[in-house]
Coordinates of C-alpha atoms in Angstrom, one line a residue:
Chain A
X1 CA 296.9 23.2 39.2
X2 CA 297.6 21.9 42.8
X3 CA 299.9 23.7 44.9
X4 CA 303.1 21.8 44.9
X5 CA 303.6 22.4 48.7
X6 CA 301.3 19.8 49.6
X7 CA 301.6 16.9 46.8
X8 CA 303.0 13.9 47.5
X9 CA 304.8 11.6 45.0
X10 CA 301.4 9.3 44.3
X11 CA 299.8 12.8 43.6
X12 CA 302.3 13.5 41.3
X13 CA 301.9 10.3 39.4
X14 CA 298.2 10.5 39.6
X15 CA 297.8 14.2 38.2
X16 CA 300.3 13.5 35.4
X17 CA 298.4 10.4 34.4
X18 CA 294.9 11.7 34.5
X19 CA 296.2 14.9 32.4
X20 CA 295.5 17.3 35.3
X21 CA 298.9 19.1 34.7
X22 CA 302.1 18.1 32.6
X23 CA 305.5 17.5 33.6
X24 CA 306.8 20.8 32.2
X25 CA 304.1 22.8 33.9
X26 CA 304.8 21.1 37.4
X27 CA 308.6 22.1 36.6
X28 CA 307.6 25.6 36.0
X29 CA 305.7 25.9 38.7
X30 CA 307.8 24.1 41.5
X31 CA 311.1 26.7 40.1
X32 CA 309.0 29.6 40.5
X33 CA 307.7 29.0 44.0
X34 CA 311.1 27.7 45.4
X35 CA 312.9 30.9 44.0
X36 CA 310.0 33.0 45.7
X37 CA 310.2 31.2 48.8
X38 CA 313.8 30.8 49.2
X39 CA 314.6 34.1 50.7
X40 CA 312.8 33.0 54.1
X41 CA 315.1 30.0 54.7
X42 CA 318.2 30.1 52.5
X43 CA 317.4 26.5 51.7
X44 CA 318.5 26.4 48.0
X45 CA 322.3 27.7 47.0
X46 CA 321.6 27.3 43.2
X47 CA 318.6 26.4 41.1
X48 CA 318.6 24.3 38.1
X49 CA 315.9 25.2 35.7
X50 CA 317.8 24.3 32.5
X51 CA 317.7 20.4 34.3
X52 CA 314.7 20.3 35.6
X53 CA 312.8 21.4 32.2
X54 CA 314.8 19.2 30.1
X55 CA 313.8 16.6 32.2
X56 CA 310.3 17.3 32.4
X57 CA 310.2 17.6 28.7
X58 CA 311.6 14.0 28.4
X59 CA 308.8 12.6 30.9
X60 CA 306.0 14.6 28.7
X61 CA 307.1 12.9 25.6
X62 CA 307.1 9.7 27.4
X63 CA 303.5 10.0 28.6
X64 CA 302.4 11.1 25.2
X65 CA 303.9 8.0 23.5
X66 CA 302.2 6.0 26.1
X67 CA 305.7 4.5 27.8
X68 CA 306.4 4.2 31.6
X69 CA 307.6 7.7 32.7
X70 CA 309.8 6.3 35.7
X71 CA 309.1 5.9 39.5
X72 CA 309.5 9.5 40.0
X73 CA 308.3 11.1 37.0
X74 CA 307.5 14.7 37.6
X75 CA 308.6 14.9 41.1
X76 CA 310.1 18.2 42.0
X77 CA 313.3 17.2 44.2
X78 CA 316.1 19.0 45.7
X79 CA 319.9 17.4 45.8
X80 CA 322.2 18.3 48.7
X81 CA 324.9 20.5 47.5
X82 CA 327.6 17.9 48.2
X83 CA 326.3 15.4 45.3
X84 CA 327.7 15.9 41.7
X85 CA 325.3 17.4 39.2
X86 CA 326.7 17.3 35.5
X87 CA 326.7 20.7 34.5
X88 CA 324.9 22.2 37.7
X89 CA 327.4 24.1 40.1
X90 CA 328.1 21.9 43.1
X91 CA 329.7 24.0 46.2
X92 CA 329.5 21.7 49.0
X93 CA 328.7 25.1 50.6
X94 CA 332.0 26.0 50.6
X95 CA 334.2 28.9 49.1
X96 CA 336.6 26.1 47.9
X97 CA 334.3 25.0 45.6
X98 CA 332.2 28.1 44.8
X99 CA 332.5 27.8 41.1
X100 CA 332.9 24.2 40.6
X101 CA 331.0 22.6 37.9
X102 CA 331.1 18.9 38.2
X103 CA 331.6 16.9 34.8
X104 CA 329.7 14.0 35.6
X105 CA 326.5 12.7 37.5
X106 CA 326.5 11.1 40.8
X107 CA 325.1 7.5 40.6
X108 CA 321.9 8.9 42.8
X109 CA 321.6 11.9 40.5
X110 CA 321.7 9.6 37.4
X111 CA 319.3 7.4 38.8
X112 CA 316.9 10.1 40.0
X113 CA 317.0 11.6 36.2
X114 CA 316.4 8.1 34.6
X115 CA 313.4 7.9 37.0
X116 CA 311.9 11.1 35.7
X117 CA 312.4 13.2 38.9
X118 CA 313.0 17.1 38.2
X119 CA 315.8 18.3 40.1
X120 CA 315.1 21.8 40.6
X121 CA 318.0 22.8 42.7
X122 CA 321.1 22.1 44.9
X123 CA 320.0 22.4 48.5
X124 CA 322.4 24.2 51.3
X125 CA 324.3 22.3 53.7
X126 CA 327.3 22.6 56.5
X127 CA 330.4 22.7 54.5
X128 CA 331.9 19.5 53.2
X129 CA 328.6 18.0 55.3
X130 CA 330.5 18.9 58.4
X131 CA 328.0 20.0 61.1
X132 CA 325.0 19.8 63.1
X133 CA 323.2 22.8 62.7
X134 CA 323.7 24.3 59.0
X135 CA 325.5 27.2 60.3
X136 CA 328.7 26.3 58.6
X137 CA 327.8 27.1 55.3
X138 CA 329.8 29.5 53.5
X139 CA 326.7 30.9 51.9
X140 CA 324.5 31.7 55.0
X141 CA 322.9 29.3 57.3
X142 CA 319.7 27.8 56.5
X143 CA 316.4 28.5 58.8
X144 CA 314.1 26.1 59.9
X145 CA 310.7 27.1 58.1
X146 CA 308.8 25.8 61.3
X147 CA 310.4 28.4 63.5
X148 CA 312.6 30.8 61.6
X149 CA 314.8 31.8 64.4
X150 CA 316.0 28.3 64.9
X151 CA 318.5 26.0 62.9
X152 CA 316.9 23.4 60.8
X153 CA 319.7 20.9 61.9
X154 CA 322.7 19.8 60.0
X155 CA 324.3 19.0 58.2
X156 CA 321.6 18.4 55.5
X157 CA 319.4 21.3 57.0
X158 CA 318.7 22.5 53.4
X159 CA 317.4 19.2 52.1
X160 CA 315.2 19.0 55.1
X161 CA 313.9 22.9 54.9
X162 CA 312.9 22.7 51.2
X163 CA 310.8 19.5 52.0
X164 CA 309.2 21.0 55.1
X165 CA 308.8 24.3 53.2
X166 CA 307.0 22.6 50.3
X167 CA 309.5 23.8 47.7
X168 CA 310.6 20.3 47.3
X169 CA 308.3 17.0 47.1
X170 CA 311.4 14.9 48.4
X171 CA 315.2 15.9 48.2
X172 CA 318.2 14.1 48.8
X173 CA 320.9 14.2 51.9
X174 CA 323.8 12.8 53.1
X175 CA 324.4 11.3 56.5
X176 CA 327.8 10.5 58.2
X177 CA 326.8 11.3 61.8
X178 CA 323.4 12.0 61.8
X179 CA 323.0 14.6 59.3
X180 CA 319.9 13.4 57.7
X181 CA 317.7 12.2 60.8
X182 CA 318.6 15.3 62.9
X183 CA 317.5 17.7 60.3
X184 CA 314.3 15.6 59.3
X185 CA 313.4 15.5 63.5
X186 CA 314.2 19.1 63.4
X187 CA 312.0 19.9 60.6
X188 CA 309.5 17.7 61.1
X189 CA 309.9 15.5 57.8
X190 CA 310.9 11.8 57.4
X191 CA 314.5 11.1 56.9
X192 CA 316.0 7.9 55.9
X193 CA 319.8 6.6 56.3
X194 CA 319.7 3.5 54.5
X195 CA 322.4 0.7 55.2
X196 CA 325.7 1.5 54.3
X197 CA 326.2 0.6 50.7
X198 CA 322.7 0.2 49.8
X199 CA 323.0 3.8 47.7
X200 CA 326.3 4.1 45.7
X201 CA 328.6 7.1 46.9
X202 CA 329.7 7.8 43.6
X203 CA 329.9 11.4 43.0
X204 CA 329.2 12.0 46.3
X205 CA 332.0 14.6 47.7
X206 CA 333.7 12.4 50.2
X207 CA 333.9 13.3 53.7
X208 CA 334.2 10.2 55.8
X209 CA 334.1 7.5 53.4
X210 CA 333.2 4.6 55.7
X211 CA 330.4 6.5 57.1
X212 CA 328.9 8.5 54.4
X213 CA 325.6 7.9 53.3
X214 CA 323.1 9.3 50.9
X215 CA 319.5 9.0 51.6
X216 CA 316.2 10.6 51.1
X217 CA 313.9 13.3 52.9
X218 CA 310.1 13.4 52.1
X219 CA 307.0 14.6 53.8
X220 CA 305.6 10.9 54.3
X221 CA 306.9 7.3 54.8
X222 CA 305.5 6.1 51.4
X223 CA 307.5 9.1 49.6
X224 CA 310.7 8.5 51.1
X225 CA 310.4 4.5 50.5
X226 CA 309.8 5.4 46.5
X227 CA 312.8 7.6 46.4
X228 CA 314.9 5.3 48.1
X229 CA 313.7 2.2 46.0
X230 CA 314.5 4.7 42.7
X231 CA 318.3 4.8 43.7
X232 CA 319.3 1.9 45.5
X233 CA 321.3 -1.1 44.4
X234 CA 324.7 -1.9 43.2
X235 CA 326.7 0.3 41.3
X236 CA 330.0 -0.9 39.6
X237 CA 331.5 2.5 40.2
X238 CA 331.5 2.2 44.0
X239 CA 333.1 -1.0 45.2
X240 CA 331.4 -0.4 48.6
X241 CA 328.1 -0.6 47.3
X242 CA 326.0 -3.9 48.2
X243 CA 325.2 -6.7 46.0
X244 CA 321.8 -6.8 47.9
X245 CA 318.6 -6.8 46.5
X246 CA 316.3 -4.1 46.7
X247 CA 313.0 -4.9 48.1
X248 CA 309.5 -3.7 46.9
X249 CA 309.0 -1.4 49.9
X250 CA 305.6 -0.3 48.8
X251 CA 304.2 -3.7 49.4
X252 CA 306.2 -4.7 52.4
X253 CA 305.9 -1.8 54.4
X254 CA 302.1 -2.3 54.2
X255 CA 302.6 -5.5 56.3
X256 CA 300.9 -5.5 59.6
X257 CA 303.2 -4.4 62.7
X258 CA 301.4 -6.9 65.2
X259 CA 303.4 -9.0 66.9
X260 CA 306.6 -7.1 66.0
X261 CA 309.1 -6.9 68.9
X262 CA 310.5 -3.4 69.5
X263 CA 313.4 -2.6 71.7
X264 CA 314.4 0.5 73.6
X265 CA 318.3 0.9 74.0
X266 CA 318.0 2.4 77.8
X267 CA 321.5 4.6 77.2
X268 CA 319.2 6.9 74.8
X269 CA 316.7 8.1 77.2
X270 CA 319.6 9.4 79.4
X271 CA 319.6 13.2 79.4
X272 CA 317.1 13.7 77.4
X273 CA 314.9 17.0 77.6
X274 CA 311.6 16.1 79.0
X275 CA 309.4 17.6 76.0
X276 CA 311.5 15.3 73.7
X277 CA 310.9 12.1 76.2
X278 CA 307.3 12.8 76.1
X279 CA 306.9 12.5 72.8
X280 CA 308.8 9.4 72.1
X281 CA 307.2 7.7 75.1
X282 CA 303.8 8.5 73.4
X283 CA 304.9 7.3 70.1
X284 CA 306.0 3.9 71.8
X285 CA 302.5 3.9 73.4
X286 CA 301.3 4.4 69.7
X287 CA 303.3 1.5 68.7
X288 CA 302.1 -0.8 71.7
X289 CA 298.4 -0.1 70.6
X290 CA 299.4 -1.5 67.2
X291 CA 300.2 -4.6 68.7
X292 CA 304.1 -4.4 69.2
X293 CA 305.7 -6.1 71.9
X294 CA 308.1 -3.2 73.5
X295 CA 311.0 -4.3 75.8
X296 CA 314.2 -2.6 77.2
X297 CA 317.6 -3.5 75.6
X298 CA 321.1 -2.2 76.4
X299 CA 323.5 -0.7 74.1
X300 CA 326.4 -0.4 76.4
X301 CA 329.0 1.1 74.3
X302 CA 327.0 4.0 73.6
X303 CA 329.1 6.5 75.9
X304 CA 332.0 5.8 73.7
X305 CA 330.5 6.9 70.4
X306 CA 331.1 10.6 70.4
X307 CA 334.9 10.1 70.8
X308 CA 335.0 7.0 68.4
X309 CA 333.0 9.1 65.6
X310 CA 334.9 12.2 65.7
X311 CA 338.1 10.5 65.9
X312 CA 337.2 8.4 62.6
X313 CA 335.5 11.1 60.7
X314 CA 338.0 13.5 61.2
X315 CA 341.0 11.1 60.2
X316 CA 339.3 10.4 57.1
X317 CA 338.2 14.2 56.4
X318 CA 341.6 15.1 56.7
X319 CA 342.8 12.5 54.2
X320 CA 339.8 13.2 52.0
X321 CA 340.1 16.9 52.0
X322 CA 343.7 16.9 51.2
X323 CA 342.9 17.2 47.5
X324 CA 341.8 20.6 47.8
X325 CA 345.3 22.2 47.2
X326 CA 344.8 25.1 44.6
X327 CA 345.5 23.0 41.6
X328 CA 342.4 21.3 40.7
X329 CA 339.1 22.8 41.9
X330 CA 339.2 26.7 41.0
X331 CA 340.0 28.5 44.2
X332 CA 343.6 29.1 44.6
X333 CA 345.4 31.7 47.0
X334 CA 348.4 33.9 45.4
X335 CA 351.8 32.4 46.4
X336 CA 355.3 32.3 44.8
X337 CA 355.7 28.6 45.8
X338 CA 353.9 25.5 45.5
X339 CA 353.8 24.8 49.6
X340 CA 352.9 28.1 50.2
X341 CA 350.0 27.9 47.4
X342 CA 348.7 24.8 49.4
X343 CA 348.5 26.3 52.7
X344 CA 347.3 29.8 51.7
X345 CA 344.6 28.1 49.2
X346 CA 343.5 25.9 52.2
X347 CA 343.5 28.7 54.6
X348 CA 341.7 31.0 52.7
X349 CA 339.1 29.2 51.3
X350 CA 338.0 26.3 53.9
X351 CA 335.9 27.7 57.1
X352 CA 336.6 26.9 60.7
X353 CA 334.7 23.9 61.1
X354 CA 336.9 22.1 58.2
X355 CA 339.9 23.4 59.5
X356 CA 339.3 22.0 62.8
X357 CA 338.3 18.7 61.5
X358 CA 341.0 18.5 59.1
X359 CA 343.6 19.8 62.1
X360 CA 342.1 17.1 64.5
X361 CA 342.1 14.0 61.5
X362 CA 345.9 14.9 61.1
X363 CA 346.5 14.7 64.9
X364 CA 344.9 11.4 65.4
X365 CA 346.7 9.8 62.3
X366 CA 350.1 11.5 63.0
X367 CA 353.3 9.3 64.3
X368 CA 353.0 8.4 67.8
X369 CA 349.3 8.9 68.3
X370 CA 347.9 6.8 65.7
X371 CA 347.5 3.5 67.6
X372 CA 346.1 5.4 70.8
X373 CA 343.5 7.3 68.7
X374 CA 342.6 5.9 65.3
X375 CA 343.2 2.3 65.8
X376 CA 341.3 2.2 69.2
X377 CA 338.5 3.8 67.7
X378 CA 338.2 1.4 65.0
X379 CA 338.0 -1.1 67.5
X380 CA 335.6 0.4 69.4
X381 CA 333.7 0.6 66.6
X382 CA 333.6 -2.9 66.0
X383 CA 332.0 -3.1 69.9
X384 CA 329.4 -0.3 69.1
X385 CA 328.3 -2.2 65.9
X386 CA 328.4 -5.6 67.9
X387 CA 325.9 -4.1 70.5
X388 CA 323.2 -3.5 67.7
X389 CA 324.3 -6.7 66.3
X390 CA 323.5 -8.5 69.6
X391 CA 320.3 -6.3 70.4
X392 CA 318.7 -6.9 67.3
X393 CA 319.0 -10.7 67.7
X394 CA 316.7 -10.5 70.5
X395 CA 314.0 -7.8 68.6
X396 CA 313.1 -6.6 65.1
X397 CA 313.5 -3.1 65.4
X398 CA 315.2 -0.5 67.6
X399 CA 313.3 3.0 68.5
X400 CA 314.9 5.9 70.3
X401 CA 315.0 9.6 70.0
X402 CA 316.8 11.2 67.1
X403 CA 318.4 14.4 69.3
X404 CA 318.3 15.1 73.2
X405 CA 316.3 17.9 72.1
X406 CA 314.4 19.8 69.4
X407 CA 315.4 22.6 67.0
X408 CA 317.8 25.2 68.8
X409 CA 318.1 28.9 67.9
X410 CA 320.5 30.3 65.5
X411 CA 323.7 31.1 67.3
X412 CA 323.0 29.1 70.5
X413 CA 325.8 26.4 70.2
X414 CA 328.3 27.5 67.2
X415 CA 331.0 28.9 69.6
X416 CA 331.3 25.7 71.4
X417 CA 332.3 22.8 68.9
X418 CA 332.1 20.4 71.8
X419 CA 328.5 20.9 73.1
X420 CA 327.7 20.7 69.1
X421 CA 329.5 17.6 68.7
X422 CA 327.7 15.7 71.8
X423 CA 324.4 16.7 70.2
X424 CA 324.9 13.9 68.1
X425 CA 325.0 11.5 70.4
X426 CA 321.9 9.5 69.4
X427 CA 322.5 9.3 65.6
X428 CA 326.3 8.6 65.1
X429 CA 326.1 5.2 66.4
X430 CA 323.7 3.9 63.6
X431 CA 326.3 5.5 61.2
X432 CA 329.4 3.6 63.0
X433 CA 327.5 0.3 62.7
X434 CA 326.1 0.7 59.1
X435 CA 322.8 -0.2 59.8
X436 CA 319.4 1.6 58.4
X437 CA 318.1 4.0 60.5
X438 CA 315.3 6.7 60.1
X439 CA 313.4 9.7 61.5
X440 CA 309.8 10.0 61.5
X441 CA 308.0 12.8 62.9
X442 CA 306.6 12.0 66.4
X443 CA 304.8 15.3 67.2
X444 CA 305.7 18.8 68.5
X445 CA 306.6 20.3 71.6
X446 CA 304.4 22.7 73.7
X447 CA 306.4 25.5 71.7
X448 CA 305.6 23.9 68.2
X449 CA 308.9 22.3 67.7
X450 CA 308.9 19.0 65.8
X451 CA 310.3 15.8 67.5
X452 CA 311.6 12.8 65.6
X453 CA 311.3 9.2 66.5
X454 CA 314.0 7.0 65.2
X455 CA 313.9 3.5 64.1
X456 CA 316.6 1.2 63.6
X457 CA 317.0 -2.3 62.0
X458 CA 319.3 -4.9 60.9
X459 CA 321.5 -4.4 57.6
X460 CA 319.3 -4.3 54.6
X461 CA 316.3 -4.4 56.6
X462 CA 314.8 -1.1 55.4
X463 CA 311.4 -3.1 55.0
X464 CA 311.2 -3.4 58.6
X465 CA 311.7 0.0 59.4
X466 CA 309.4 1.4 56.9
X467 CA 306.7 -1.0 57.8
X468 CA 307.0 0.1 61.5
X469 CA 307.2 3.7 60.6
X470 CA 304.2 3.3 57.9
X471 CA 302.2 2.0 60.7
X472 CA 302.9 4.5 63.3
X473 CA 302.2 7.2 60.4
X474 CA 298.8 5.7 59.6
X475 CA 297.9 5.5 63.0
X476 CA 298.3 9.1 63.1
X477 CA 301.3 9.1 65.4
X478 CA 301.5 11.6 67.8
X479 CA 299.7 14.9 68.0
Chain B
X1 CA 344.9 17.7 78.0
X2 CA 347.2 20.8 76.9
X3 CA 347.4 21.5 73.7
X4 CA 349.8 24.6 72.9
X5 CA 350.1 26.9 70.1
X6 CA 353.4 25.3 69.0
X7 CA 351.4 21.9 68.8
X8 CA 348.9 23.3 66.5
X9 CA 351.2 25.0 64.3
X10 CA 353.3 21.8 63.6
X11 CA 349.9 19.8 63.0
X12 CA 348.9 22.8 60.6
X13 CA 352.1 22.3 58.8
X14 CA 351.5 18.8 58.6
X15 CA 348.2 19.2 57.3
X16 CA 349.0 22.1 54.7
X17 CA 347.2 24.8 56.4
X18 CA 348.6 28.2 57.1
X19 CA 346.6 29.5 60.4
X20 CA 346.8 32.9 61.5
X21 CA 347.5 34.0 65.0
X22 CA 343.6 34.2 66.3
X23 CA 342.9 30.6 64.4
X24 CA 345.9 29.1 66.3
X25 CA 344.9 30.2 69.7
X26 CA 341.1 29.3 69.3
X27 CA 342.3 25.9 67.4
X28 CA 344.5 25.0 70.6
X29 CA 341.8 25.7 72.9
X30 CA 338.9 23.7 71.0
X31 CA 341.6 20.6 70.3
X32 CA 342.5 20.6 73.8
X33 CA 338.6 20.4 74.9
X34 CA 338.1 17.6 72.0
X35 CA 340.8 15.7 72.7
X36 CA 340.4 15.0 76.4
X37 CA 337.0 14.2 75.5
X38 CA 338.3 11.4 73.3
X39 CA 341.0 10.3 75.8
X40 CA 337.9 8.5 77.6
X41 CA 338.5 5.5 74.9
X42 CA 341.9 4.7 76.6
X43 CA 339.7 3.5 79.6
X44 CA 338.3 0.5 77.6
X45 CA 339.9 -2.8 77.3
X46 CA 340.0 -3.5 73.5
X47 CA 343.1 -6.0 73.4
X48 CA 340.9 -8.8 72.3
X49 CA 338.8 -7.0 69.3
X50 CA 339.5 -6.6 65.8
X51 CA 339.3 -3.2 64.3
X52 CA 336.6 -2.2 61.9
X53 CA 337.7 0.0 59.2
X54 CA 334.7 -0.5 57.0
X55 CA 331.2 -2.3 57.0
X56 CA 331.6 -5.0 55.1
X57 CA 329.2 -7.6 54.1
X58 CA 329.0 -11.3 52.9
X59 CA 329.3 -11.5 49.0
X60 CA 331.1 -13.2 46.5
X61 CA 334.8 -13.4 46.4
X62 CA 335.2 -11.1 43.4
X63 CA 332.2 -8.6 44.6
X64 CA 333.9 -5.6 44.4
X65 CA 335.6 -6.0 41.3
X66 CA 333.5 -5.1 37.6
X67 CA 334.3 -6.3 34.1
X68 CA 337.2 -4.7 32.5
X69 CA 335.6 -3.0 29.9
X70 CA 336.0 0.6 29.2
X71 CA 332.8 2.5 30.1
X72 CA 331.8 6.0 28.3
X73 CA 330.1 7.2 31.5
X74 CA 333.7 7.5 33.3
X75 CA 336.0 8.8 30.6
X76 CA 336.9 12.3 31.4
X77 CA 338.5 14.3 28.4
X78 CA 341.3 16.5 29.2
X79 CA 339.2 19.7 28.7
X80 CA 336.7 18.3 31.3
X81 CA 339.2 17.2 33.7
X82 CA 341.0 20.8 33.5
X83 CA 337.9 23.0 33.3
X84 CA 337.7 23.6 36.9
X85 CA 341.3 24.3 37.8
X86 CA 342.4 27.6 38.7
X87 CA 344.9 28.0 35.7
X88 CA 345.7 25.5 33.1
X89 CA 347.4 25.8 30.0
X90 CA 348.9 23.2 26.9
X91 CA 346.5 20.2 28.3
X92 CA 348.1 20.5 32.0
X93 CA 347.3 22.0 35.5
X94 CA 349.7 24.9 36.0
X95 CA 351.3 25.7 39.2
X96 CA 354.2 27.8 40.5
X97 CA 357.4 26.7 39.4
X98 CA 359.2 23.9 41.3
X99 CA 362.3 23.5 39.4
X100 CA 364.8 26.2 39.4
X101 CA 367.0 26.7 36.2

């Protein structure tokens, strides 16, 4: 039986069909391998052998009956620990939910199961998805499998690491300000943030509801597209999920890219580390050779993005995290009055980054400051979205770096929250505009650290994005 | 921008957080730094711009509504709802006494 660390979704499908292995055998091997390797990276917080084995049994029975076992049949998958899994501990990497066992599945998880995916465990992350390095997990940081002394990126660092390490074929992460693309870039895998509303947020523990997206990680573009296809689409349980039809990505992404117009936002190439810039320019050369027309465009409100994002996301976080009060979710501090119980519980069980964001959010929403901060940020968000809309009238897609620099060392930025926030400059605008964006591997630095190339497309134009990424990958990308 | 320890304590109270002295000092520094950065927005003219609170797409008038029918999947029984609570009893969440005799 093949080593799970190198299997693709297509190879799993072929292996099952050709009876090289059963889904039950695959589940067993995947779990053993993931549990044995986890001490290196701390990528998983919880393993779910019963769930994986039960789904594998269903897949094997369907195959035995000659039925279609599903798009993701037998595929070992990790799920970020902010996405609810019925009966499987979901902690959000927080002491606040250390013992929480959801009584229901997120829609994305329900669809993974229906597609035959084997959910083998819950992936580590920054607490409540707040962070850019995965150092804010209450259960210890994740280490980058490419360089163990470096961060995997955040907040979906565990989801990126398990795919890069080969302990899952694919995984789900969540992205509020770049939390899928940045760790994908740092770990050298594909990470996709689909259009806001493309995947239901039902069962995704809320951080900033107007910005939160669920999306896939995979080792290649085709696998990422397959996972998206399996879980995308309207869900009645999330009123913000979109009615837009889901394309046949496998067909669409194989269309030629010759003649496609690509915009390079000039603001995304200022302050870029030379080692990253070199790779992105080499990536653009590959796209030119494939027949794409590359031209410079401008997204003039980019310099305002960090401020806008951190006002909106902290405001929404302060509201969403108000539910953790000691009453419903396991954690409760000793207190004699209700008010004391709320305050002590929240102080005892939230980590520092969560407290910082709750405080900032409470401040920007408070009386006398709402107009100056929150309302102002919502208006600038309109300007940032309009920048993309205008640029995408001129070109089919935009290409940019994901991060100003490759993976940094553990502990390097954790003491300076503002520096950490500034590292999200190239990813947060995509979330503010709600457009699809992804990171595709674009070579490694002389130190051997992966660099990701970011691709943006218009709302619901994931096919365009995949088409460009797939052609780039098939052409060999950048060394 | 200045952000005093008293400012921190006031916001902490609004946020239902009981911060210790070390946390108050650190928060005063961090909030001042971040809010100073955020003040750059004040220099941008947005007088004719509509705020964007949510990404919205064109759809039918009742796009966000579903049929008013009970779905088994969304029904959470009392036992399930209480299972994760810190303290429960008699079908309720139990909290410290809020009404004195």
